[in-house]
Amino acid sequence: MLRFERELITEWRRLDLPAEAAIVLLAVSGGADSMSLLIAADELKKAKKLDLRLVAAHFNHGLRGEESDADEAFVREICSERKIELAVGHARSKPTSNVEQAARIERYEFLTRTAENLKASIVLTAHTIDDQAETFLLNLIRGSGLDGLSGMRPARNLSNGDDNLKLVRPLLRWAHRAHTEAYCHEIGIDFRSDTMNEDESFTRVRVRKILLPLLRDFNPKIVERLAETARLLCHEIGPAQEVAAEALKLADLKELSEPELGKLLRSWLAVNRGNRRQIELKHIDALRRLINSRKSGKTVELPGGSNVVKHAGQLVFKKNNIEKEPPDN
Amino acid sequence: MLRFERELITEWRRLDLPAEAAIVLLAVSGGADSMSLLIAADELKKAKKLDLRLVAAHFNHGLRGEESDADEAFVREICSERKIELAVGHARSKPTSNVEQAARIERYEFLTRTAENLKASIVLTAHTIDDQAETFLLNLIRGSGLDGLSGMRPARNLSNGDDNLKLVRPLLRWAHRAHTEAYCHEIGIDFRSDTMNEDESFTRVRVRKILLPLLRDFNPKIVERLAETARLLCHEIGPAQEVAAEALKLADLKELSEPELGKLLRSWLAVNRGNRRQIELKHIDALRRLINSRKSGKTVELPGGSNVVKHAGQLVFKKNNIEKEPPDN
């Protein structure tokens, strides 16, 4: 067994993932991260370390024309050569705004639908510790508050409240992008490079190509340090507290200390919206101002179209029915 | 009144500092930050916004030879011109190792002693929001855990447990270094520049001169965002929990979840050491390993000379009596 495969099976056990009799869907873009995860999992099957039904899932967003189709063809070819089952999905229409986020939502809808059809219990994605560090820095720069800094979790429910389908990231805690590329070279598997990953008009690309190398001059282990800080925050903040989803009485809120109020508001939004994504400091601060303002009928708009209204001595959450939050960072 | 003075008096009130009948000691190095605070406070006295006994305190570390003496002469001259009381202290001997930290300890001892002699109730330092952001980044890079990231507080007790002498940083939440320099120019007061602030062999200087300008390209408000994140963490983590200072039973510790154990250990160390400074992830991780190791009699060394020993089914804290932690970042 190669080292990358040994590390993967070790993490597989640490995450308490089933070694047999399970159906596992694996999201594959064709890049080094997902190809390494796919091939290593397949090698572990061949080595009898895993005895699972492993299905690759590729979603063709069609955003990069011929390049997207070549990615699909590449994934089809590898899966066919190695006799790995493959499900392929295609975007129905091109998003016109917020392209990256819209694409992510569509991709996760495809993964969820496909997993449900296959009766899979686990969806794997190939996010690495580098992705975690980049996400941390992006949220730090943006000022997303502590929730944003707590990063991706190695395992969580894919849909809210559904315990039967897990999203698991078995590379998140240990694998660097350099490891996934080295493993692909070592085992003689090609991978695709997304030209968007080179486009420095994307903030994430500049974080990866400019900011992280500079930080590495300060501390060669910076990626591990940032991922560890995210993990600590995740532990410290914990999941959203249970708070009543109904309206909050202003009189009660005014009794709270500043930090207590912030915590309560974040939890209340999380429960009402189904998640905390995209809730930034400015939204919490806007709610604080709303609470202290003298006028009734005022509104704070939240990302995704929902909003909070001050009415009759209460804060009332109003959900926008078409709101769909990306399940991922 | 100039804008800098207006902002200072506003913050003075927000911090609930006395406007009259108090004795306030102000640490002055001669740099732009402390000169701006000294002069603005003196101007507020002249404008009858403050009616306090204001005493400047300068400590000559003697680390930079003639430059140090010129700093002292400069502070003496300004205070004499403006009829501001001044206390000057001199280092007794040059530290041979860990110079920066040793100098800070000596300076704070001088400030505490002088404040006690004068019966002052407040010691002011001129740390700015830029200092806060730099400290945050330094600790993030080093991997100091969440305590280190929670940064400096605008007001706290100068000595542990002594409520009668506060250390207050009235520039910390709003003033940028550029503001302090601009105010000095505006009011026609010179200031000294520490050559150490230009020496890129210091990590802090590289954070200031290389890392922060790059981060500002990502977000022009990065300093405010980092300071705000530190403030949120400070609220979220809060002061050290009350935990018994005596030995911890291993059997009890093994009942705890990973995050609970981490929290408890950090609080326990804080209570026993008097503070959490310099406690990094690696120390908590070492204690976790100590708890799970099979051998008795093993020791984990902590910064400052104290240590934790595993003995007779317990973790025992052993204080080094010569341990002295810097009260500041």
JSON list of C-alpha atoms in Angstrom, two decimals, chain A residues 136-137 140-146 149 203 206-207 210-211 214-215 217-219 222 225-226 228-229 231-233 235-237 258-259 263 266 281 285 288, chain B residues 136-137 140-146 149 203 206-207 210-211 214-215 217-219 222 225-226 228-229 231-233 235-237 258-259 263 266 281 285 288:
[
{"chain": "A", "resi": 136, "resn": "PHE", "atom": "CA", "xyz": [-10.33, 30.35, 7.15]},
{"chain": "A", "resi": 137, "resn": "LEU", "atom": "CA", "xyz": [-8.30, 33.18, 5.62]},
{"chain": "A", "resi": 140, "resn": "LEU", "atom": "CA", "xyz": [-11.02, 36.25, 8.30]},
{"chain": "A", "resi": 141, "resn": "ILE", "atom": "CA", "xyz": [-10.38, 38.83, 5.59]},
{"chain": "A", "resi": 142, "resn": "ARG", "atom": "CA", "xyz": [-14.09, 39.27, 4.95]},
{"chain": "A", "resi": 143, "resn": "GLY", "atom": "CA", "xyz": [-14.85, 39.61, 8.66]},
{"chain": "A", "resi": 144, "resn": "SER", "atom": "CA", "xyz": [-17.35, 36.79, 8.79]},
{"chain": "A", "resi": 145, "resn": "GLY", "atom": "CA", "xyz": [-17.38, 36.46, 12.57]},
{"chain": "A", "resi": 146, "resn": "LEU", "atom": "CA", "xyz": [-16.50, 33.33, 14.50]},
{"chain": "A", "resi": 149, "resn": "LEU", "atom": "CA", "xyz": [-13.80, 31.00, 10.97]},
{"chain": "A", "resi": 203, "resn": "THR", "atom": "CA", "xyz": [-10.01, 36.12, -4.17]},
{"chain": "A", "resi": 206, "resn": "ARG", "atom": "CA", "xyz": [-5.00, 35.13, -4.63]},
{"chain": "A", "resi": 207, "resn": "VAL", "atom": "CA", "xyz": [-5.21, 33.74, -1.10]},
{"chain": "A", "resi": 210, "resn": "ILE", "atom": "CA", "xyz": [0.01, 35.13, -2.85]},
{"chain": "A", "resi": 211, "resn": "LEU", "atom": "CA", "xyz": [-1.13, 35.24, 0.78]},
{"chain": "A", "resi": 214, "resn": "LEU", "atom": "CA", "xyz": [3.90, 34.77, 2.32]},
{"chain": "A", "resi": 215, "resn": "LEU", "atom": "CA", "xyz": [2.47, 33.31, 5.53]},
{"chain": "A", "resi": 217, "resn": "ASP", "atom": "CA", "xyz": [7.66, 32.40, 5.19]},
{"chain": "A", "resi": 218, "resn": "PHE", "atom": "CA", "xyz": [6.54, 33.26, 8.72]},
{"chain": "A", "resi": 219, "resn": "ASN", "atom": "CA", "xyz": [5.63, 29.69, 9.67]},
{"chain": "A", "resi": 222, "resn": "ILE", "atom": "CA", "xyz": [0.87, 27.77, 8.69]},
{"chain": "A", "resi": 225, "resn": "ARG", "atom": "CA", "xyz": [-1.99, 26.15, 12.36]},
{"chain": "A", "resi": 226, "resn": "LEU", "atom": "CA", "xyz": [-4.93, 27.77, 10.57]},
{"chain": "A", "resi": 228, "resn": "GLU", "atom": "CA", "xyz": [-6.17, 23.81, 13.98]},
{"chain": "A", "resi": 229, "resn": "THR", "atom": "CA", "xyz": [-7.48, 27.26, 14.90]},
{"chain": "A", "resi": 231, "resn": "ARG", "atom": "CA", "xyz": [-11.02, 23.24, 14.70]},
{"chain": "A", "resi": 232, "resn": "LEU", "atom": "CA", "xyz": [-10.63, 24.93, 18.10]},
{"chain": "A", "resi": 233, "resn": "LEU", "atom": "CA", "xyz": [-13.23, 27.52, 17.17]},
{"chain": "A", "resi": 235, "resn": "HIS", "atom": "CA", "xyz": [-15.24, 23.15, 19.39]},
{"chain": "A", "resi": 236, "resn": "GLU", "atom": "CA", "xyz": [-15.50, 26.39, 21.33]},
{"chain": "A", "resi": 237, "resn": "ILE", "atom": "CA", "xyz": [-18.56, 27.74, 19.54]},
{"chain": "A", "resi": 258, "resn": "GLU", "atom": "CA", "xyz": [-23.45, 42.20, 24.54]},
{"chain": "A", "resi": 259, "resn": "PRO", "atom": "CA", "xyz": [-21.80, 38.78, 24.00]},
{"chain": "A", "resi": 263, "resn": "LYS", "atom": "CA", "xyz": [-24.66, 34.43, 20.61]},
{"chain": "A", "resi": 266, "resn": "ARG", "atom": "CA", "xyz": [-26.62, 33.96, 15.73]},
{"chain": "A", "resi": 281, "resn": "LEU", "atom": "CA", "xyz": [-20.77, 40.66, 11.72]},
{"chain": "A", "resi": 285, "resn": "ASP", "atom": "CA", "xyz": [-24.61, 44.56, 14.24]},
{"chain": "A", "resi": 288, "resn": "ARG", "atom": "CA", "xyz": [-28.33, 45.14, 17.48]},
{"chain": "B", "resi": 136, "resn": "PHE", "atom": "CA", "xyz": [-3.73, 38.94, 16.41]},
{"chain": "B", "resi": 137, "resn": "LEU", "atom": "CA", "xyz": [-1.74, 38.03, 13.28]},
{"chain": "B", "resi": 140, "resn": "LEU", "atom": "CA", "xyz": [-2.42, 33.34, 14.52]},
{"chain": "B", "resi": 141, "resn": "ILE", "atom": "CA", "xyz": [0.86, 32.63, 12.72]},
{"chain": "B", "resi": 142, "resn": "ARG", "atom": "CA", "xyz": [2.40, 31.16, 15.84]},
{"chain": "B", "resi": 143, "resn": "GLY", "atom": "CA", "xyz": [-0.64, 28.98, 16.52]},
{"chain": "B", "resi": 144, "resn": "SER", "atom": "CA", "xyz": [-1.25, 30.31, 20.01]},
{"chain": "B", "resi": 145, "resn": "GLY", "atom": "CA", "xyz": [-4.78, 28.93, 20.33]},
{"chain": "B", "resi": 146, "resn": "LEU", "atom": "CA", "xyz": [-7.87, 31.02, 20.97]},
{"chain": "B", "resi": 149, "resn": "LEU", "atom": "CA", "xyz": [-6.17, 35.46, 19.40]},
{"chain": "B", "resi": 203, "resn": "THR", "atom": "CA", "xyz": [8.55, 39.21, 13.13]},
{"chain": "B", "resi": 206, "resn": "ARG", "atom": "CA", "xyz": [7.49, 42.08, 9.02]},
{"chain": "B", "resi": 207, "resn": "VAL", "atom": "CA", "xyz": [3.83, 41.63, 9.97]},
{"chain": "B", "resi": 210, "resn": "ILE", "atom": "CA", "xyz": [4.77, 43.17, 4.59]},
{"chain": "B", "resi": 211, "resn": "LEU", "atom": "CA", "xyz": [1.79, 41.11, 5.73]},
{"chain": "B", "resi": 214, "resn": "LEU", "atom": "CA", "xyz": [-0.87, 42.70, 1.47]},
{"chain": "B", "resi": 215, "resn": "LEU", "atom": "CA", "xyz": [-4.00, 41.98, 3.53]},
{"chain": "B", "resi": 217, "resn": "ASP", "atom": "CA", "xyz": [-5.19, 44.80, -0.76]},
{"chain": "B", "resi": 218, "resn": "PHE", "atom": "CA", "xyz": [-7.81, 42.16, 0.03]},
{"chain": "B", "resi": 219, "resn": "ASN", "atom": "CA", "xyz": [-9.79, 44.35, 2.42]},
{"chain": "B", "resi": 222, "resn": "ILE", "atom": "CA", "xyz": [-8.55, 44.56, 7.49]},
{"chain": "B", "resi": 225, "resn": "ARG", "atom": "CA", "xyz": [-11.84, 43.24, 10.91]},
{"chain": "B", "resi": 226, "resn": "LEU", "atom": "CA", "xyz": [-8.96, 41.59, 12.80]},
{"chain": "B", "resi": 228, "resn": "GLU", "atom": "CA", "xyz": [-13.24, 42.92, 15.76]},
{"chain": "B", "resi": 229, "resn": "THR", "atom": "CA", "xyz": [-12.50, 39.20, 15.50]},
{"chain": "B", "resi": 231, "resn": "ARG", "atom": "CA", "xyz": [-13.03, 41.27, 20.41]},
{"chain": "B", "resi": 232, "resn": "LEU", "atom": "CA", "xyz": [-15.57, 38.56, 19.48]},
{"chain": "B", "resi": 233, "resn": "LEU", "atom": "CA", "xyz": [-13.18, 35.86, 20.67]},
{"chain": "B", "resi": 235, "resn": "HIS", "atom": "CA", "xyz": [-16.36, 37.76, 24.48]},
{"chain": "B", "resi": 236, "resn": "GLU", "atom": "CA", "xyz": [-16.85, 34.18, 23.38]},
{"chain": "B", "resi": 237, "resn": "ILE", "atom": "CA", "xyz": [-14.05, 32.69, 25.47]},
{"chain": "B", "resi": 258, "resn": "GLU", "atom": "CA", "xyz": [-12.12, 16.53, 23.83]},
{"chain": "B", "resi": 259, "resn": "PRO", "atom": "CA", "xyz": [-13.29, 20.18, 23.77]},
{"chain": "B", "resi": 263, "resn": "LYS", "atom": "CA", "xyz": [-11.30, 24.18, 28.05]},
{"chain": "B", "resi": 266, "resn": "ARG", "atom": "CA", "xyz": [-6.66, 26.01, 29.82]},
{"chain": "B", "resi": 281, "resn": "LEU", "atom": "CA", "xyz": [-1.75, 24.42, 21.56]},
{"chain": "B", "resi": 285, "resn": "ASP", "atom": "CA", "xyz": [-1.70, 18.68, 23.49]},
{"chain": "B", "resi": 288, "resn": "ARG", "atom": "CA", "xyz": [-3.58, 15.42, 26.76]}
]
